[in-house]
XYZ file of C-alpha atoms in Angstrom:
322
model
C 0.000 0.000 0.000
C 1.045 3.567 -0.669
C 2.691 5.381 2.236
C 1.659 8.889 3.185
C 4.702 10.132 5.117
C 5.584 12.707 2.461
C 2.006 14.025 2.481
C 2.082 14.359 6.265
C 5.365 16.248 5.955
C 3.802 18.651 3.441
C 0.883 19.289 5.759
C 3.237 19.966 8.666
C 5.302 22.300 6.508
C 2.117 24.206 5.682
C 1.477 24.582 9.401
C -1.663 22.440 9.469
C -1.715 20.394 12.647
C -5.421 19.554 12.672
C -5.439 17.435 9.499
C -2.012 15.928 10.239
C -3.388 14.617 13.506
C -6.722 13.361 12.146
C -5.692 12.039 8.708
C -3.959 8.794 9.826
C -7.094 7.739 11.692
C -9.300 8.666 8.736
C -7.175 6.567 6.392
C -7.059 3.611 8.780
C -10.839 3.619 9.007
C -11.321 3.958 5.245
C -8.847 1.151 4.476
C -10.205 -1.216 7.140
C -11.027 -4.647 5.747
C -14.650 -4.199 6.837
C -15.079 -1.067 4.698
C -15.685 -3.029 1.466
C -16.034 -6.720 0.706
C -13.722 -6.525 -2.328
C -10.973 -4.455 -0.714
C -8.716 -7.413 0.058
C -8.989 -8.627 -3.530
C -8.125 -5.187 -4.891
C -5.201 -4.955 -2.471
C -3.814 -8.215 -3.787
C -4.043 -6.971 -7.369
C -1.987 -3.900 -6.489
C 0.491 -5.834 -4.362
C 1.065 -8.396 -7.116
C 1.729 -5.802 -9.812
C 5.348 -6.027 -10.976
C 7.582 -2.970 -11.049
C 8.953 -2.394 -14.533
C 11.529 0.299 -15.330
C 9.919 2.797 -17.705
C 12.105 4.185 -20.478
C 9.951 7.331 -20.521
C 6.783 8.813 -19.075
C 4.432 11.561 -20.231
C 2.024 13.518 -18.051
C 1.849 16.592 -20.285
C 0.062 15.348 -23.385
C -1.404 12.181 -21.844
C -0.927 9.836 -18.903
C 1.611 7.415 -20.307
C 3.996 5.189 -18.396
C 6.687 3.338 -20.330
C 6.753 2.203 -23.931
C 5.688 -0.931 -25.787
C 9.307 -2.060 -26.084
C 9.983 -1.818 -22.329
C 8.440 -5.221 -21.569
C 7.878 -8.494 -23.418
C 4.522 -9.397 -24.957
C 3.855 -12.072 -22.338
C 4.554 -9.618 -19.516
C 2.285 -7.061 -21.175
C -0.567 -9.563 -21.412
C -0.147 -10.533 -17.768
C -0.110 -6.886 -16.728
C -3.223 -6.222 -18.781
C -5.043 -9.086 -17.083
C -4.038 -7.764 -13.653
C -5.261 -4.245 -14.427
C -8.500 -5.607 -15.860
C -9.230 -7.130 -12.435
C -9.850 -3.561 -11.258
C -12.771 -3.172 -13.720
C -14.672 -0.885 -14.208
C -12.283 1.926 -15.164
C -14.287 5.136 -15.490
C -11.748 7.989 -15.804
C -8.806 8.068 -18.162
C -7.460 7.082 -20.667
C -4.102 5.638 -19.625
C -1.354 4.052 -21.692
C 0.723 1.684 -19.582
C 3.669 -0.104 -21.224
C 1.721 -0.309 -24.469
C -1.612 -1.174 -22.836
C -4.417 1.236 -23.691
C -6.857 1.517 -20.782
C -9.828 2.865 -22.727
C -11.979 4.189 -19.890
C -15.660 5.115 -19.899
C -14.871 8.837 -19.881
C -12.540 10.645 -22.242
C -11.335 12.712 -19.308
C -8.535 14.068 -21.479
C -11.136 16.024 -23.455
C -12.264 17.810 -20.297
C -8.643 18.618 -19.473
C -8.093 20.104 -22.922
C -11.103 22.381 -22.428
C -9.898 23.884 -19.176
C -6.094 23.708 -19.082
C -5.439 26.978 -20.921
C -8.153 28.936 -19.142
C -7.060 28.432 -15.545
C -4.195 29.909 -13.556
C -0.959 28.039 -14.379
C -0.445 25.163 -11.946
C 3.350 25.445 -11.814
C 4.544 25.127 -8.202
C 0.995 25.187 -6.818
C -0.611 22.934 -4.241
C -3.780 21.425 -5.701
C -6.834 19.664 -4.264
C -9.028 17.608 -6.624
C -12.386 16.866 -4.983
C -14.211 13.777 -6.288
C -11.170 12.854 -8.368
C -12.141 9.251 -9.164
C -9.025 7.220 -9.910
C -6.884 10.340 -10.122
C -6.555 10.785 -13.880
C -6.733 14.560 -13.658
C -4.372 14.518 -10.659
C -1.679 13.136 -12.953
C -2.422 15.821 -15.545
C -2.153 18.460 -12.804
C 1.244 17.061 -11.838
C 2.238 17.152 -15.492
C 1.232 20.824 -15.557
C 3.828 21.528 -12.883
C 1.957 21.318 -9.587
C 4.304 20.741 -6.640
C 1.690 18.732 -4.684
C -1.600 17.190 -5.786
C -4.096 15.702 -3.336
C -7.188 13.998 -4.699
C -10.066 12.855 -2.528
C -12.739 10.331 -3.464
C -14.636 7.949 -1.161
C -14.933 5.219 -3.824
C -12.409 2.579 -2.770
C -12.135 0.926 -6.189
C -11.118 4.261 -7.704
C -8.520 4.729 -4.964
C -7.094 1.274 -5.610
C -6.904 1.989 -9.348
C -4.859 5.064 -8.470
C -2.645 2.920 -6.221
C -2.020 0.604 -9.163
C -1.065 3.426 -11.524
C 1.176 5.068 -8.916
C 2.981 1.788 -8.234
C 3.737 1.482 -11.938
C 4.737 5.155 -12.201
C 6.862 5.350 -9.068
C 7.242 7.968 -6.375
C 5.508 11.274 -7.083
C 3.948 14.104 -5.035
C 0.427 13.015 -5.921
C -2.020 11.231 -3.620
C -5.607 10.034 -3.785
C -7.273 9.666 -0.391
C -10.440 7.608 0.270
C -12.230 10.621 1.744
C -14.985 13.100 0.978
C -14.919 16.881 1.236
C -16.596 16.608 4.632
C -13.466 14.846 5.917
C -11.252 17.841 5.122
C -10.994 20.258 8.073
C -13.145 23.315 7.590
C -11.333 26.504 6.609
C -8.106 24.613 5.875
C -7.093 27.545 3.719
C -3.844 26.466 2.077
C -4.481 24.974 -1.374
C -3.608 27.268 -4.273
C -6.106 25.627 -6.654
C -9.145 23.495 -5.852
C -10.941 21.462 -8.516
C -14.483 20.136 -8.122
C -15.506 18.347 -11.301
C -18.666 16.268 -11.509
C -19.520 16.665 -7.827
C -21.824 19.655 -7.252
C -24.977 18.004 -8.639
C -24.492 15.067 -6.270
C -24.640 17.345 -3.214
C -27.975 17.905 -1.496
C -26.720 21.345 -0.454
C -24.754 22.871 -3.344
C -24.220 26.144 -1.458
C -22.575 24.280 1.422
C -20.345 22.495 -1.088
C -19.227 25.779 -2.615
C -18.444 27.107 0.866
C -16.504 23.931 1.734
C -14.420 24.354 -1.414
C -13.824 28.004 -0.566
C -12.595 27.017 2.882
C -9.883 24.821 1.336
C -8.394 27.733 -0.641
C -5.764 30.183 0.483
C -6.516 33.900 -0.050
C -6.141 34.558 -3.763
C -6.554 30.885 -4.623
C -8.625 29.606 -7.538
C -11.631 27.289 -7.777
C -12.156 25.297 -10.971
C -15.725 23.992 -11.013
C -17.267 21.622 -13.557
C -20.867 20.527 -13.196
C -24.112 19.701 -14.959
C -26.152 22.744 -15.956
C -29.367 23.556 -17.788
C -30.387 26.423 -20.017
C -32.167 29.403 -18.480
C -31.779 32.676 -16.629
C -30.414 33.323 -13.137
C -33.606 31.975 -11.540
C -33.624 28.676 -13.433
C -32.643 25.520 -11.526
C -33.737 21.952 -12.283
C -34.415 19.575 -9.390
C -35.276 16.135 -10.836
C -38.328 14.518 -9.254
C -36.597 11.115 -9.356
C -33.660 9.850 -11.359
C -31.667 11.877 -13.837
C -30.041 9.890 -16.673
C -30.652 6.855 -14.432
C -28.624 8.416 -11.591
C -30.408 8.385 -8.241
C -28.202 10.949 -6.527
C -28.655 14.019 -8.727
C -30.019 17.085 -6.995
C -29.663 20.641 -8.308
C -28.832 21.490 -11.926
C -28.585 25.283 -12.210
C -28.341 27.461 -15.270
C -24.911 29.019 -15.804
C -26.291 32.365 -14.658
C -27.767 30.829 -11.508
C -24.479 29.066 -10.785
C -22.588 32.323 -11.119
C -25.054 33.913 -8.679
C -24.468 31.066 -6.200
C -20.732 31.661 -6.426
C -21.179 35.401 -5.861
C -23.344 34.801 -2.803
C -20.631 32.508 -1.424
C -18.048 35.266 -1.718
C -16.216 34.215 -4.865
C -14.979 36.850 -7.283
C -13.515 37.071 -10.794
C -16.051 34.459 -11.929
C -15.544 33.332 -15.526
C -17.372 30.774 -17.642
C -14.723 28.782 -19.513
C -16.866 26.290 -21.399
C -20.391 24.986 -21.743
C -21.511 22.133 -23.961
C -23.516 18.920 -24.182
C -21.917 15.626 -23.216
C -21.701 13.307 -26.214
C -21.789 9.533 -26.461
C -18.254 9.727 -27.854
C -17.020 11.297 -24.613
C -18.862 8.962 -22.211
C -19.437 5.411 -23.395
C -19.127 1.715 -22.615
C -15.784 0.105 -23.443
C -13.955 -3.131 -22.784
C -12.623 -1.496 -19.617
C -16.116 -0.339 -18.499
C -18.629 -2.868 -19.702
C -21.725 -1.537 -17.914
C -24.364 0.814 -19.329
C -23.228 4.333 -20.169
C -24.612 7.571 -21.595
C -26.142 6.101 -24.767
C -28.319 3.889 -22.562
C -29.474 6.842 -20.471
C -30.805 9.005 -23.317
C -34.209 8.939 -24.984
C -33.715 6.705 -28.056
C -36.100 8.923 -30.004
C -34.545 12.223 -28.980
C -30.879 12.503 -27.922
C -31.649 15.965 -26.498
C -33.561 14.289 -23.660
C -32.687 11.761 -20.984
C -34.665 8.550 -20.728
C -36.745 10.334 -18.056
C -37.645 13.128 -20.488
C -35.354 15.735 -18.910
C -32.758 17.866 -20.749
C -29.783 15.744 -21.789
C -26.519 16.274 -19.868
C -24.846 19.612 -20.486
C -21.744 20.622 -18.574
C -20.145 23.924 -17.716
C -16.652 24.795 -16.501
C -16.324 27.928 -14.368
C -13.348 29.388 -12.556
C -13.454 31.827 -9.647
C -11.086 33.219 -7.042
C -11.293 33.977 -3.337
């Protein structure tokens, strides 16, 4: 399992004693064998992964570790089978010693949309809330961040990150099996905080925006990506039941309403970086995620609607400062 001594040292250096003292207990609880019935199996997959020397890596234009020629075909097939045991892979893609992990989401497309519109990440400390398996954390490191901390309570995603990090090697990037509520309030020392694909899962979106604000140092930047709907500053959709078959979707604001929420929470310099509909090319079933995906959640007679008759997924990226 990944050690966290370097992360603790970074927290101490930043002068944060509260999280340094509570984090080991939080991690011990999250990684307890009783926390998930498959955790031991996932642990074994990570522990049994071999360590291959990589002739090169790339975190700037992709997340690539090694080259095809670094390992033999038999070793590559064995490695592929090991990584497939951590199915389903939702965020990516990754290229690992010639193995293409074709994930459900083309998360690289989202990164391309935002990377040139945000404050440069060089030498910044970054928090990625709801990071999944940490794909964007690696891209943040590739953009020059000095420390990247991702949090996501989904243990399978955390173990996928552990697998990738074992194959990559030591790096100042961590994914913790925690939620935003586990981060001390008003921590106030991250330079950039990302929240992508989280806000609409929160029953209180205003509280979430305030929690994110509390993680930022003065002058820090929030990068927010979420589902939105068309309309003016008073338009917010609250699904009566499921949305695109998801049970845990709450508030989908218009871009104008979302900007108003951010203003009321004390954010400034609010800028809309991108808004557009999610396509079935960006989110889809693959060999590495064999369950239903976006195409199954849309109205077969009208791709502009979900199967529940609601507006099809549209996402916005907004940045703001504190």
